[in-house]
Amino acid sequence: GWSNSPLTDAGQEGAARLGAGLAREGVRFGLACSSDSGRAVDTARLILTHAGQADLPRRQDPRLREWCMGDFEAGPVDAFLEAFAAKFTGVPLHRDRCHALPDWADCLLEHNSEGAVQTFDAICQRLMEGLEDLMREAEEAGIDNVLVVSHGLAIKTVLYILARDRMDEAGNLKNTSVCTFRWDGTALHQLVLNDTHYLE
């Protein structure tokens, strides 16, 4: 969620391995952006450091944040899953089943005592605006490769928008897996999803 939890040891190791794998394959970035959550900022820093691009300026965009989890912030995911199961009998419960993302958002809205939970449409809008603004900036600067570091549910939301027919393929996103998109000047198009080969 929006809790500024630190990057775990496993997360640090994964980001370092991803950076090293990108370096091995000669992948270079001209622009890097992460959400403003500390764990995403640290992930971007570690990726670039181990990719040999520690000096590449990194920016933060709150539009790339994870979903706000409302009353479930910083708690165990099972507490949310139990509340979801109680509300939506018969809807796929498992955390890897992402066709039900709009229903997940509706459930969070009912557990929103702080008032920070967003509707599914609002989440979609902020994520796509953040990504599309970044791509336009890169295009104007003549930059080909952009590194974007976000979060599991946020990435699954982008896939729900852009690659809904491939949600079963990408539903169980691995930590520090890579999703690759092509920008055509007006829209993003999915290419490779949930790619872990850089970690090998």
Protein backbone atom coordinates (compact mmCIF):
# COMPACT_ATOMS: atom_id res chain seq x y z
CA GLY A 1 0.00 0.00 0.00
CA TRP A 2 1.02 3.61 0.60
CA SER A 3 2.87 2.74 3.80
CA ASN A 4 6.50 3.67 3.33
CA SER A 5 7.80 0.24 4.23
CA PRO A 6 11.49 -0.41 3.60
CA LEU A 7 12.74 -2.62 0.80
CA THR A 8 13.28 -6.12 2.17
CA ASP A 9 16.57 -8.00 1.94
CA ALA A 10 15.05 -10.16 -0.79
CA GLY A 11 13.93 -7.02 -2.62
CA GLN A 12 17.42 -5.55 -2.45
CA GLU A 13 18.92 -8.76 -3.79
CA GLY A 14 16.37 -8.96 -6.61
CA ALA A 15 16.96 -5.36 -7.69
CA ALA A 16 20.73 -5.90 -7.71
CA ARG A 17 20.36 -9.10 -9.76
CA LEU A 18 18.04 -7.36 -12.21
CA GLY A 19 20.49 -4.49 -12.68
CA ALA A 20 23.35 -6.91 -13.26
CA GLY A 21 21.26 -8.87 -15.76
CA LEU A 22 20.35 -5.72 -17.67
CA ALA A 23 24.04 -4.77 -17.79
CA ARG A 24 24.98 -8.23 -19.11
CA GLU A 25 22.57 -7.78 -22.00
CA GLY A 26 23.66 -4.22 -22.73
CA VAL A 27 20.36 -2.57 -21.79
CA ARG A 28 20.83 1.16 -21.18
CA PHE A 29 18.30 3.73 -20.02
CA GLY A 30 18.03 7.39 -20.86
CA LEU A 31 15.45 8.22 -18.20
CA ALA A 32 14.45 6.61 -14.90
CA CYS A 33 11.36 7.18 -12.79
CA SER A 34 9.85 5.42 -9.79
CA SER A 35 6.91 5.95 -7.51
CA ASP A 36 7.71 8.13 -4.51
CA SER A 37 7.52 5.19 -2.08
CA GLY A 38 10.85 4.52 -0.43
CA ARG A 39 10.96 0.88 -1.49
CA ALA A 40 10.45 1.84 -5.16
CA VAL A 41 13.04 4.63 -4.96
CA ASP A 42 15.55 2.16 -3.48
CA THR A 43 14.70 -0.45 -6.12
CA ALA A 44 15.38 2.03 -8.93
CA ARG A 45 18.65 3.09 -7.31
CA LEU A 46 19.85 -0.50 -6.93
CA ILE A 47 18.85 -1.47 -10.46
CA LEU A 48 20.74 1.46 -11.96
CA THR A 49 23.77 1.02 -9.70
CA HIS A 50 24.17 -2.63 -10.69
CA ALA A 51 23.42 -1.83 -14.33
CA GLY A 52 26.39 0.57 -14.38
CA GLN A 53 24.18 3.67 -14.55
CA ALA A 54 24.37 4.94 -10.98
CA ASP A 55 24.78 8.51 -12.25
CA LEU A 56 21.56 8.52 -14.29
CA PRO A 57 19.20 11.04 -12.68
CA ARG A 58 16.16 9.43 -11.10
CA ARG A 59 12.85 11.12 -10.50
CA GLN A 60 9.80 10.21 -8.46
CA ASP A 61 6.16 10.45 -9.45
CA PRO A 62 3.39 9.85 -6.88
CA ARG A 63 1.08 8.82 -9.72
CA LEU A 64 3.08 5.57 -9.95
CA ARG A 65 2.29 4.64 -6.34
CA GLU A 66 0.77 1.37 -5.25
CA TRP A 67 -2.94 1.21 -4.44
CA CYS A 68 -3.87 2.68 -1.07
CA MET A 69 -5.09 -0.28 0.98
CA GLY A 70 -7.22 1.77 3.36
CA ASP A 71 -7.78 0.07 6.71
CA PHE A 72 -5.57 -2.82 5.55
CA GLU A 73 -2.47 -0.61 5.13
CA ALA A 74 0.70 -2.22 6.50
CA GLY A 75 -1.24 -5.32 7.57
CA PRO A 76 -1.20 -8.92 6.36
CA VAL A 77 -2.65 -9.49 2.91
CA ASP A 78 -4.78 -12.32 4.28
CA ALA A 79 -6.90 -9.81 6.25
CA PHE A 80 -7.87 -8.09 3.00
CA LEU A 81 -8.46 -11.40 1.22
CA GLU A 82 -10.83 -12.50 3.98
CA ALA A 83 -12.81 -9.26 3.74
CA PHE A 84 -12.94 -9.65 -0.04
CA ALA A 85 -14.21 -13.23 0.24
CA ALA A 86 -16.97 -12.10 2.61
CA LYS A 87 -18.11 -9.37 0.20
CA PHE A 88 -17.81 -11.19 -3.14
CA THR A 89 -18.92 -14.80 -2.82
CA GLY A 90 -17.97 -16.70 -5.95
CA VAL A 91 -15.46 -14.12 -7.24
CA PRO A 92 -11.90 -15.50 -7.62
CA LEU A 93 -10.17 -14.83 -4.31
CA HIS A 94 -6.59 -15.86 -4.91
CA ARG A 95 -4.24 -12.88 -4.96
CA ASP A 96 -2.90 -13.95 -8.37
CA ARG A 97 -6.31 -13.73 -10.07
CA CYS A 98 -6.46 -10.20 -11.40
CA HIS A 99 -9.58 -10.19 -13.55
CA ALA A 100 -11.39 -9.09 -10.37
CA LEU A 101 -9.30 -5.93 -9.80
CA PRO A 102 -12.32 -3.57 -9.99
CA ASP A 103 -14.04 -5.69 -7.33
CA TRP A 104 -10.90 -5.56 -5.17
CA ALA A 105 -11.03 -1.76 -5.36
CA ASP A 106 -14.73 -1.74 -4.40
CA CYS A 107 -13.95 -3.86 -1.34
CA LEU A 108 -11.21 -1.44 -0.26
CA LEU A 109 -13.64 1.49 -0.54
CA GLU A 110 -15.75 -0.17 2.15
CA HIS A 111 -12.71 -0.28 4.47
CA ASN A 112 -11.62 3.32 4.06
CA SER A 113 -11.85 5.10 7.41
CA GLU A 114 -9.01 7.49 6.46
CA GLY A 115 -10.64 8.42 3.13
CA ALA A 116 -7.54 7.82 1.00
CA VAL A 117 -8.69 4.78 -0.99
CA GLN A 118 -9.27 5.53 -4.68
CA THR A 119 -11.88 4.14 -7.03
CA PHE A 120 -10.60 1.72 -9.65
CA ASP A 121 -11.20 4.35 -12.37
CA ALA A 122 -9.15 6.91 -10.41
CA ILE A 123 -6.29 4.42 -9.98
CA CYS A 124 -6.32 3.66 -13.70
CA GLN A 125 -6.37 7.34 -14.61
CA ARG A 126 -3.45 8.38 -12.38
CA LEU A 127 -1.26 5.47 -13.49
CA MET A 128 -1.85 5.99 -17.19
CA GLU A 129 -1.44 9.77 -16.95
CA GLY A 130 1.88 9.29 -15.16
CA LEU A 131 3.16 6.79 -17.71
CA GLU A 132 1.95 8.67 -20.77
CA ASP A 133 3.41 11.98 -19.55
CA LEU A 134 6.74 10.23 -18.98
CA MET A 135 6.69 8.66 -22.45
CA ARG A 136 5.91 11.98 -24.12
CA GLU A 137 8.80 13.60 -22.28
CA ALA A 138 11.15 10.80 -23.35
CA GLU A 139 9.97 11.06 -26.96
CA GLU A 140 10.56 14.81 -27.03
CA ALA A 141 14.08 14.26 -25.65
CA GLY A 142 14.84 11.49 -28.15
CA ILE A 143 15.16 8.88 -25.39
CA ASP A 144 14.51 5.28 -26.41
CA ASN A 145 14.62 3.31 -23.15
CA VAL A 146 12.87 4.40 -19.96
CA LEU A 147 13.08 2.57 -16.64
CA VAL A 148 9.85 2.74 -14.62
CA VAL A 149 9.70 1.20 -11.14
CA SER A 150 6.29 0.74 -9.55
CA HIS A 151 4.41 -1.85 -7.45
CA GLY A 152 2.61 -5.15 -7.87
CA LEU A 153 -1.03 -4.02 -7.89
CA ALA A 154 -0.18 -0.85 -9.80
CA ILE A 155 1.56 -2.86 -12.52
CA LYS A 156 -1.29 -5.37 -12.63
CA THR A 157 -3.67 -2.44 -13.12
CA VAL A 158 -1.66 -1.22 -16.11
CA LEU A 159 -1.77 -4.74 -17.52
CA TYR A 160 -5.52 -4.88 -16.89
CA ILE A 161 -5.84 -1.75 -19.04
CA LEU A 162 -3.35 -2.63 -21.78
CA ALA A 163 -3.16 -6.43 -21.84
CA ARG A 164 -6.37 -7.78 -20.35
CA ASP A 165 -6.29 -10.79 -22.66
CA ARG A 166 -2.93 -11.76 -21.08
CA MET A 167 -3.87 -11.39 -17.41
CA ASP A 168 -3.53 -15.12 -16.72
CA GLU A 169 0.02 -14.95 -18.06
CA ALA A 170 0.94 -11.93 -15.95
CA GLY A 171 -1.32 -12.33 -12.94
CA ASN A 172 1.36 -13.81 -10.69
CA LEU A 173 3.95 -11.09 -11.22
CA LYS A 174 7.33 -12.08 -9.85
CA ASN A 175 9.24 -9.53 -7.79
CA THR A 176 11.67 -7.58 -10.02
CA SER A 177 10.19 -9.14 -13.13
CA VAL A 178 10.16 -6.91 -16.20
CA CYS A 179 7.21 -5.85 -18.35
CA THR A 180 8.19 -4.20 -21.63
CA PHE A 181 5.99 -1.77 -23.54
CA ARG A 182 6.39 0.16 -26.79
CA TRP A 183 5.30 3.80 -27.06
CA ASP A 184 3.95 4.74 -30.50
CA GLY A 185 3.58 8.46 -29.86
CA THR A 186 0.05 8.23 -28.55
CA ALA A 187 -0.29 4.96 -26.63
CA LEU A 188 1.60 2.16 -24.90
CA HIS A 189 1.50 -1.35 -26.33
CA GLN A 190 2.42 -4.48 -24.34
CA LEU A 191 5.28 -6.61 -25.60
CA VAL A 192 6.83 -8.88 -22.94
CA LEU A 193 5.18 -9.49 -19.56
CA ASN A 194 6.50 -10.92 -16.29
CA ASP A 195 10.00 -11.50 -17.72
CA THR A 196 12.44 -12.93 -15.17
CA HIS A 197 15.28 -13.99 -17.48
CA TYR A 198 17.46 -11.04 -16.41
CA LEU A 199 17.56 -12.54 -12.90
CA GLU A 200 19.06 -15.85 -14.06
